[in-house]
Amino acid sequence: VYSMALKGITVLELAGLAPVPFCGMILADFGAEVIRIDRVIPGVLSNDAFDRGKKSIAIDIKKGKDLLLKMIESADVLLDPFRPGLLESIGLGPDVCLSRNPRLVYARLSGFGQTGPLSKVAGHDINYLSLSGLLSRLGRKGEKPMFPHNLVSDFAGGTLLCAFGILSCLLERATSGRGQVVDASMVDGTMYFGHFIFNKLGAPLLGDKPRGENLLDGGSPFYGTYETKDGKFMAVGAIEPQFYAKMIQGLGLDAETLPAQMDRDQWPALTKLFETTFKSKTRAEWRAIFDGTDACVTPVLELDEVAREPNTKQRNLMMTQTDPAPAPLLSRTPALRLTPDRVGEVAGTSTRFILRDRFKLLTDSEIDVLASRGVVLCTDAPQSK
């Protein structure tokens, strides 16, 4: 038994789409008590990919505004997943909530931020990525820009920087005793996340050519992926000369007959040579050559292969076939693993427990009255008499 890094922190997460639930899950994994405020819809598992470690209470936040405000009075963090202005319109904006609890960290995660001409406009990861400027730099030469799933804006620029903002506010609060508002925008976060690309725009090799013609964007032959004889792929990241030399050696090529690594004019020819060479062996055969070397050549694993990978097993990186372990690993207060008691709850599973026992706000009979009026939804049983 050990203490958790975020033990004693209570988070109220208003149910929303993936970036906010993932933020709540990160906080829960590292020890925070996370209570998901679900909609009053029977049988709903709000976002089962990110619900582990959370208790669920179902409240109609319009009808049950006063109830939610009472919970906010003793919470540390409120997670707002809605478009700017929605919570203000029902009397749950930052001014109201912080007047009830001046220590509250009111975290708002949205696409375009709380201000500006796009603040109330709909969008998704690809839209935020496009407006950040980064999408224009992602993709192959001569092809349209290609987005890496919805990872960059939703989860890197959005979730992770929102979580960092929350933790920063909690740390500062220890000194000031005051909470504050976190305005986490996925566009803002994506741009910040892309600092390196902005900074290297115009830099030799890294950003002085159009998309797909630079060192790290698929333009160089030693930073990319190659198909193998069996239709699988290997990833190559042999940038430094010493790593490049080991890759050339592993490929069985004669370095003396090849053009200089950084001769940009010869990159297309080298790419074709590497393509032909990699197709001469299976992925397993290339692994036998490159595994354990400093050639920076690795297999492109399918998702269902990851759990069987030796590094994954040794570091215990998968809790189930579909649940990667929390990261990073803390030496004294590591994150919680997935256990049966941390599986996500259906909406309203803990409504009675939270109102009656956790916050001590209502009795069973009072909860029953609110349930009959559609203010709350309960799927847990009243206390036996």
Short mmCIF file of C-alpha atoms in Angstrom, two decimals:
data_model
loop_
_atom_site.label_atom_id
_atom_site.label_comp_id
_atom_site.label_asym_id
_atom_site.label_seq_id
_atom_site.Cartn_x
_atom_site.Cartn_y
_atom_site.Cartn_z
CA VAL A 1 0.00 0.00 0.00
CA TYR A 2 1.38 3.41 -0.93
CA SER A 3 0.16 6.99 -1.09
CA MET A 4 -0.95 8.36 -4.43
CA ALA A 5 0.48 11.51 -6.01
CA LEU A 6 -2.99 13.12 -6.26
CA LYS A 7 -4.53 11.59 -3.15
CA GLY A 8 -6.98 14.00 -1.52
CA ILE A 9 -7.83 15.84 -4.75
CA THR A 10 -11.53 15.70 -5.71
CA VAL A 11 -12.42 16.25 -9.35
CA LEU A 12 -15.94 16.80 -10.71
CA GLU A 13 -15.92 15.89 -14.39
CA LEU A 14 -18.90 17.01 -16.43
CA ALA A 15 -19.44 14.22 -18.97
CA GLY A 16 -18.29 15.11 -22.47
CA LEU A 17 -16.36 13.91 -25.49
CA ALA A 18 -13.01 12.13 -25.41
CA PRO A 19 -10.41 14.83 -24.52
CA VAL A 20 -12.03 15.79 -21.18
CA PRO A 21 -12.79 12.19 -20.08
CA PHE A 22 -9.17 11.29 -20.86
CA CYS A 23 -8.03 14.21 -18.70
CA GLY A 24 -10.23 12.93 -15.88
CA MET A 25 -8.88 9.41 -16.31
CA ILE A 26 -5.27 10.62 -16.05
CA LEU A 27 -6.09 12.40 -12.79
CA ALA A 28 -7.89 9.30 -11.50
CA ASP A 29 -5.01 7.00 -12.47
CA PHE A 30 -2.66 9.08 -10.34
CA GLY A 31 -4.88 9.01 -7.29
CA ALA A 32 -7.47 11.79 -7.58
CA GLU A 33 -11.06 11.05 -6.66
CA VAL A 34 -12.88 11.67 -9.94
CA ILE A 35 -16.67 11.89 -9.95
CA ARG A 36 -18.27 11.94 -13.38
CA ILE A 37 -21.41 14.06 -13.65
CA ASP A 38 -23.48 12.14 -16.19
CA ARG A 39 -26.65 13.12 -17.94
CA VAL A 40 -29.92 11.70 -16.67
CA ILE A 41 -30.15 8.99 -19.34
CA PRO A 42 -30.64 5.41 -18.08
CA GLY A 43 -28.10 2.74 -19.01
CA VAL A 44 -25.48 5.02 -20.52
CA LEU A 45 -21.75 4.39 -20.10
CA SER A 46 -20.68 7.93 -20.88
CA ASN A 47 -17.29 7.27 -22.51
CA ASP A 48 -16.15 3.74 -21.76
CA ALA A 49 -12.64 4.25 -23.18
CA PHE A 50 -11.82 6.72 -20.41
CA ASP A 51 -14.08 5.89 -17.46
CA ARG A 52 -11.85 3.71 -15.32
CA GLY A 53 -11.40 4.76 -11.72
CA LYS A 54 -14.38 7.14 -11.74
CA LYS A 55 -17.65 7.14 -9.80
CA SER A 56 -20.77 8.19 -11.69
CA ILE A 57 -23.56 10.44 -10.48
CA ALA A 58 -26.30 11.40 -12.93
CA ILE A 59 -27.63 14.94 -12.53
CA ASP A 60 -29.64 17.17 -14.83
CA ILE A 61 -27.34 20.15 -14.38
CA LYS A 62 -30.09 22.63 -15.25
CA LYS A 63 -32.64 21.26 -12.78
CA GLY A 64 -29.98 20.22 -10.29
CA LYS A 65 -27.79 23.32 -10.46
CA ASP A 66 -28.01 24.02 -6.73
CA LEU A 67 -27.13 20.41 -5.94
CA LEU A 68 -24.06 20.57 -8.16
CA LEU A 69 -23.02 23.87 -6.59
CA LYS A 70 -23.10 22.25 -3.15
CA MET A 71 -20.75 19.56 -4.44
CA ILE A 72 -18.50 22.20 -6.00
CA GLU A 73 -18.13 23.85 -2.57
CA SER A 74 -15.89 21.00 -1.43
CA ALA A 75 -14.29 20.01 -4.76
CA ASP A 76 -10.78 20.85 -5.94
CA VAL A 77 -11.30 20.71 -9.70
CA LEU A 78 -14.23 21.13 -12.09
CA LEU A 79 -13.77 19.82 -15.65
CA ASP A 80 -15.87 21.70 -18.22
CA PRO A 81 -16.16 19.98 -21.65
CA PHE A 82 -18.77 22.31 -23.15
CA ARG A 83 -18.64 25.14 -25.65
CA PRO A 84 -17.85 28.51 -24.07
CA GLY A 85 -20.88 30.18 -22.51
CA LEU A 86 -23.00 27.10 -21.91
CA LEU A 87 -22.31 26.81 -18.19
CA GLU A 88 -22.66 30.58 -17.74
CA SER A 89 -26.11 30.36 -19.35
CA ILE A 90 -27.35 28.02 -16.60
CA GLY A 91 -25.66 29.79 -13.71
CA LEU A 92 -22.62 27.55 -13.39
CA GLY A 93 -19.94 29.82 -14.83
CA PRO A 94 -16.56 30.44 -13.19
CA ASP A 95 -17.66 33.57 -11.30
CA VAL A 96 -20.51 31.71 -9.60
CA CYS A 97 -18.50 28.58 -8.85
CA LEU A 98 -15.43 30.42 -7.57
CA SER A 99 -17.61 32.59 -5.33
CA ARG A 100 -18.87 29.39 -3.73
CA ASN A 101 -15.39 27.85 -3.57
CA PRO A 102 -12.46 30.29 -4.01
CA ARG A 103 -10.00 27.35 -4.02
CA LEU A 104 -11.61 25.71 -7.06
CA VAL A 105 -9.58 25.03 -10.20
CA TYR A 106 -12.14 25.53 -12.97
CA ALA A 107 -10.69 23.75 -16.02
CA ARG A 108 -12.27 24.45 -19.40
CA LEU A 109 -11.16 22.39 -22.39
CA SER A 110 -12.52 23.55 -25.75
CA GLY A 111 -11.51 23.61 -29.38
CA PHE A 112 -10.85 27.30 -29.90
CA GLY A 113 -10.69 28.70 -26.36
CA GLN A 114 -13.04 30.84 -24.31
CA THR A 115 -12.52 34.02 -26.37
CA GLY A 116 -12.03 34.92 -30.01
CA PRO A 117 -14.18 34.74 -33.16
CA LEU A 118 -14.28 30.92 -33.20
CA SER A 119 -14.95 30.32 -29.51
CA LYS A 120 -18.52 29.11 -30.03
CA VAL A 121 -17.93 27.29 -33.34
CA ALA A 122 -18.00 23.47 -33.64
CA GLY A 123 -14.86 21.59 -34.59
CA HIS A 124 -12.86 18.40 -34.31
CA ASP A 125 -9.18 17.45 -34.03
CA ILE A 126 -8.55 17.87 -37.77
CA ASN A 127 -9.97 21.41 -37.70
CA TYR A 128 -7.84 22.44 -34.73
CA LEU A 129 -4.79 20.85 -36.33
CA SER A 130 -5.45 22.67 -39.60
CA LEU A 131 -5.79 26.08 -37.94
CA SER A 132 -2.62 25.51 -35.92
CA GLY A 133 -0.65 25.45 -39.16
CA LEU A 134 0.87 22.07 -38.34
CA LEU A 135 -1.34 20.04 -40.67
CA SER A 136 0.23 21.83 -43.62
CA ARG A 137 3.57 20.22 -42.68
CA LEU A 138 2.29 16.65 -42.27
CA GLY A 139 2.20 14.31 -45.26
CA ARG A 140 4.16 13.04 -48.24
CA LYS A 141 5.54 15.12 -51.08
CA GLY A 142 2.97 15.68 -53.79
CA GLU A 143 0.13 14.36 -51.64
CA LYS A 144 -2.52 16.11 -49.60
CA PRO A 145 -1.81 16.84 -45.91
CA MET A 146 -2.35 13.78 -43.73
CA PHE A 147 -3.46 13.89 -40.09
CA PRO A 148 -2.22 11.34 -37.51
CA HIS A 149 -5.65 10.08 -36.41
CA ASN A 150 -7.04 12.45 -33.73
CA LEU A 151 -3.99 12.30 -31.48
CA VAL A 152 -2.32 15.69 -31.85
CA SER A 153 -5.03 18.25 -31.06
CA ASP A 154 -7.53 16.21 -29.04
CA PHE A 155 -5.11 14.42 -26.76
CA ALA A 156 -1.69 16.13 -26.91
CA GLY A 157 -2.66 19.77 -27.40
CA GLY A 158 -5.92 19.29 -25.53
CA THR A 159 -5.95 16.61 -22.83
CA LEU A 160 -2.32 16.65 -21.73
CA LEU A 161 -1.90 20.41 -21.61
CA CYS A 162 -5.22 20.76 -19.79
CA ALA A 163 -3.98 18.25 -17.20
CA PHE A 164 -0.72 20.18 -16.93
CA GLY A 165 -2.66 23.40 -16.41
CA ILE A 166 -4.74 21.79 -13.65
CA LEU A 167 -1.67 20.48 -11.84
CA SER A 168 0.06 23.86 -12.18
CA CYS A 169 -2.94 25.57 -10.57
CA LEU A 170 -3.09 23.04 -7.75
CA LEU A 171 0.61 23.56 -7.07
CA GLU A 172 0.22 27.35 -7.06
CA ARG A 173 -2.85 27.10 -4.84
CA ALA A 174 -0.72 25.52 -2.12
CA THR A 175 0.98 28.92 -1.80
CA SER A 176 -1.81 31.40 -2.59
CA GLY A 177 -4.79 29.46 -1.28
CA ARG A 178 -6.74 30.52 -4.37
CA GLY A 179 -8.11 28.66 -7.36
CA GLN A 180 -8.32 29.97 -10.91
CA VAL A 181 -9.65 29.23 -14.39
CA VAL A 182 -7.76 27.06 -16.88
CA ASP A 183 -8.60 28.08 -20.47
CA ALA A 184 -7.26 25.09 -22.40
CA SER A 185 -7.78 25.43 -26.14
CA MET A 186 -6.91 22.61 -28.51
CA VAL A 187 -5.70 25.08 -31.14
CA ASP A 188 -3.53 26.91 -28.59
CA GLY A 189 -2.17 23.64 -27.22
CA THR A 190 -1.45 22.21 -30.66
CA MET A 191 0.54 25.29 -31.62
CA TYR A 192 2.51 25.08 -28.39
CA PHE A 193 3.02 21.36 -28.94
CA GLY A 194 4.34 22.19 -32.43
CA HIS A 195 6.97 24.64 -31.20
CA PHE A 196 9.79 22.66 -32.82
CA ILE A 197 8.16 22.75 -36.27
CA PHE A 198 7.47 26.48 -36.04
CA ASN A 199 10.97 27.13 -34.76
CA LYS A 200 12.64 25.13 -37.53
CA LEU A 201 10.61 26.57 -40.41
CA GLY A 202 13.21 27.66 -42.98
CA ALA A 203 16.04 25.87 -41.20
CA PRO A 204 18.39 23.85 -43.45
CA LEU A 205 17.29 20.21 -43.82
CA LEU A 206 14.53 20.52 -41.19
CA GLY A 207 12.12 23.02 -42.69
CA ASP A 208 13.48 24.84 -45.73
CA LYS A 209 11.60 22.73 -48.29
CA PRO A 210 7.89 22.05 -48.89
CA ARG A 211 6.02 19.30 -47.03
CA GLY A 212 7.54 15.85 -47.46
CA GLU A 213 10.98 17.02 -48.61
CA ASN A 214 12.70 17.60 -45.28
CA LEU A 215 14.67 15.53 -42.80
CA LEU A 216 11.85 14.46 -40.45
CA ASP A 217 8.74 14.63 -42.62
CA GLY A 218 9.34 11.72 -44.99
CA GLY A 219 11.76 13.47 -47.31
CA SER A 220 14.92 11.71 -46.16
CA PRO A 221 15.57 8.02 -46.87
CA PHE A 222 16.80 7.37 -43.32
CA TYR A 223 13.68 8.60 -41.49
CA GLY A 224 10.60 6.73 -42.66
CA THR A 225 8.95 3.35 -43.07
CA TYR A 226 9.70 0.54 -45.49
CA GLU A 227 7.65 -2.46 -46.58
CA THR A 228 9.14 -5.91 -46.04
CA LYS A 229 8.92 -9.12 -48.07
CA ASP A 230 5.87 -10.32 -46.11
CA GLY A 231 3.90 -7.08 -46.50
CA LYS A 232 4.76 -5.75 -43.06
CA PHE A 233 6.85 -2.68 -42.27
CA MET A 234 10.03 -1.49 -40.60
CA ALA A 235 10.58 2.01 -39.19
CA VAL A 236 13.90 3.75 -39.75
CA GLY A 237 15.18 6.71 -37.70
CA ALA A 238 18.93 6.54 -38.40
CA ILE A 239 19.67 10.28 -38.35
CA GLU A 240 23.05 10.49 -36.64
CA PRO A 241 26.05 9.29 -38.72
CA GLN A 242 26.98 6.50 -36.31
CA PHE A 243 23.42 5.13 -36.35
CA TYR A 244 23.18 5.50 -40.12
CA ALA A 245 26.40 3.52 -40.52
CA LYS A 246 24.95 0.66 -38.45
CA MET A 247 21.78 0.69 -40.55
CA ILE A 248 23.78 0.51 -43.80
CA GLN A 249 25.79 -2.35 -42.34
CA GLY A 250 22.63 -4.20 -41.29
CA LEU A 251 21.14 -3.75 -44.74
CA GLY A 252 24.23 -5.40 -46.23
CA LEU A 253 25.12 -2.38 -48.35
CA ASP A 254 28.58 -1.05 -49.11
CA ALA A 255 28.86 2.45 -47.64
CA GLU A 256 31.74 3.27 -49.98
CA THR A 257 29.48 2.96 -53.03
CA LEU A 258 26.67 5.11 -51.62
CA PRO A 259 26.28 8.88 -51.86
CA ALA A 260 26.79 11.00 -48.74
CA GLN A 261 24.00 10.66 -46.20
CA MET A 262 23.09 14.36 -46.32
CA ASP A 263 23.31 14.74 -50.12
CA ARG A 264 19.73 15.85 -50.61
CA ASP A 265 19.83 15.44 -54.38
CA GLN A 266 20.48 11.73 -53.88
CA TRP A 267 17.74 11.12 -51.34
CA PRO A 268 15.18 9.87 -53.92
CA ALA A 269 17.67 7.34 -55.31
CA LEU A 270 18.66 6.17 -51.82
CA THR A 271 14.99 5.79 -50.89
CA LYS A 272 14.42 3.49 -53.88
CA LEU A 273 17.50 1.45 -52.95
CA PHE A 274 16.31 1.07 -49.36
CA GLU A 275 12.82 0.12 -50.55
CA THR A 276 14.23 -2.66 -52.71
CA THR A 277 16.54 -3.84 -49.94
CA PHE A 278 13.89 -3.97 -47.23
CA LYS A 279 11.59 -5.98 -49.53
CA SER A 280 14.23 -8.69 -49.81
CA LYS A 281 13.57 -10.01 -46.29
CA THR A 282 10.60 -10.51 -43.98
CA ARG A 283 10.03 -8.30 -40.97
CA ALA A 284 11.12 -11.13 -38.68
CA GLU A 285 14.36 -11.52 -40.62
CA TRP A 286 15.09 -7.80 -40.36
CA ARG A 287 14.33 -7.94 -36.64
CA ALA A 288 16.89 -10.69 -36.23
CA ILE A 289 19.45 -8.34 -37.78
CA PHE A 290 18.54 -5.05 -36.12
CA ASP A 291 17.06 -5.89 -32.71
CA GLY A 292 19.40 -4.77 -29.93
CA THR A 293 21.55 -2.61 -32.21
CA ASP A 294 21.94 1.17 -32.40
CA ALA A 295 20.78 1.27 -36.02
CA CYS A 296 17.46 2.83 -34.99
CA VAL A 297 15.53 0.32 -37.10
CA THR A 298 12.44 -1.18 -35.47
CA PRO A 299 9.36 -3.18 -36.53
CA VAL A 300 6.06 -1.41 -37.09
CA LEU A 301 3.88 -3.42 -34.73
CA GLU A 302 0.16 -3.95 -35.15
CA LEU A 303 -1.88 -3.04 -32.08
CA ASP A 304 -2.62 -6.67 -31.31
CA GLU A 305 1.12 -7.46 -31.32
CA VAL A 306 2.15 -4.86 -28.76
CA ALA A 307 1.23 -6.89 -25.65
CA ARG A 308 3.55 -9.72 -26.77
CA GLU A 309 6.55 -7.45 -27.34
CA PRO A 310 9.42 -8.17 -24.87
CA ASN A 311 9.81 -4.49 -23.91
CA THR A 312 6.07 -4.26 -23.26
CA LYS A 313 6.14 -7.35 -21.06
CA GLN A 314 9.27 -6.39 -19.11
CA ARG A 315 7.98 -2.89 -18.33
CA ASN A 316 4.41 -4.13 -17.83
CA LEU A 317 3.04 -1.58 -20.30
CA MET A 318 -0.29 -3.24 -21.09
CA MET A 319 -2.89 -3.93 -18.39
CA THR A 320 -5.22 -5.65 -20.87
CA GLN A 321 -5.14 -6.08 -24.64
CA THR A 322 -6.86 -2.70 -24.99
CA ASP A 323 -5.59 -0.80 -21.93
CA PRO A 324 -2.06 0.64 -21.94
CA ALA A 325 -0.68 1.30 -18.48
CA PRO A 326 -0.57 4.86 -17.11
CA ALA A 327 2.61 6.85 -17.72
CA PRO A 328 5.01 8.14 -16.57
CA LEU A 329 6.20 5.69 -13.93
CA LEU A 330 6.68 7.35 -10.55
CA SER A 331 9.17 5.68 -8.21
CA ARG A 332 7.32 6.17 -4.89
CA THR A 333 3.73 6.89 -5.90
CA PRO A 334 3.07 5.04 -9.16
CA ALA A 335 -0.31 5.28 -10.85
CA LEU A 336 -3.09 2.81 -10.15
CA ARG A 337 -3.44 -0.22 -12.40
CA LEU A 338 -6.72 -1.44 -13.85
CA THR A 339 -8.52 -3.65 -11.32
CA PRO A 340 -12.14 -4.88 -11.19
CA ASP A 341 -13.10 -2.11 -8.74
CA ARG A 342 -11.76 0.55 -11.15
CA VAL A 343 -13.91 -0.40 -14.15
CA GLY A 344 -16.07 2.47 -15.44
CA GLU A 345 -19.58 2.82 -14.08
CA VAL A 346 -22.89 3.14 -15.91
CA ALA A 347 -24.52 6.55 -15.50
CA GLY A 348 -25.97 6.95 -12.01
CA THR A 349 -24.31 3.89 -10.48
CA SER A 350 -23.08 5.85 -7.45
CA THR A 351 -25.64 8.67 -7.27
CA ARG A 352 -26.94 7.68 -3.83
CA PHE A 353 -23.51 6.95 -2.43
CA ILE A 354 -22.13 10.31 -3.59
CA LEU A 355 -25.06 12.42 -2.36
CA ARG A 356 -25.79 10.50 0.80
CA ASP A 357 -22.42 9.20 1.99
CA ARG A 358 -19.62 11.01 0.19
CA PHE A 359 -20.93 14.60 0.37
CA LYS A 360 -23.60 13.98 3.03
CA LEU A 361 -26.05 16.27 1.27
CA LEU A 362 -29.30 14.25 1.14
CA THR A 363 -31.12 11.30 2.64
CA ASP A 364 -32.45 8.39 0.60
CA SER A 365 -35.98 9.77 0.73
CA GLU A 366 -34.81 13.19 -0.46
CA ILE A 367 -32.87 11.54 -3.27
CA ASP A 368 -35.99 9.58 -4.25
CA VAL A 369 -37.95 12.83 -4.57
CA LEU A 370 -35.31 14.32 -6.87
CA ALA A 371 -35.22 11.12 -8.92
CA SER A 372 -39.00 11.23 -9.38
CA ARG A 373 -38.63 14.77 -10.75
CA GLY A 374 -35.86 13.81 -13.18
CA VAL A 375 -33.25 15.87 -11.35
CA VAL A 376 -31.06 12.82 -10.67
CA LEU A 377 -30.88 9.23 -11.83
CA CYS A 378 -30.09 6.46 -9.33
CA THR A 379 -29.15 2.90 -10.13
CA ASP A 380 -27.67 2.15 -6.69
CA ALA A 381 -29.94 0.94 -3.92
CA PRO A 382 -31.05 2.89 -0.83
CA GLN A 383 -29.57 1.92 2.53
CA SER A 384 -31.28 -1.00 4.20
CA LYS A 385 -33.13 -0.07 7.39
#
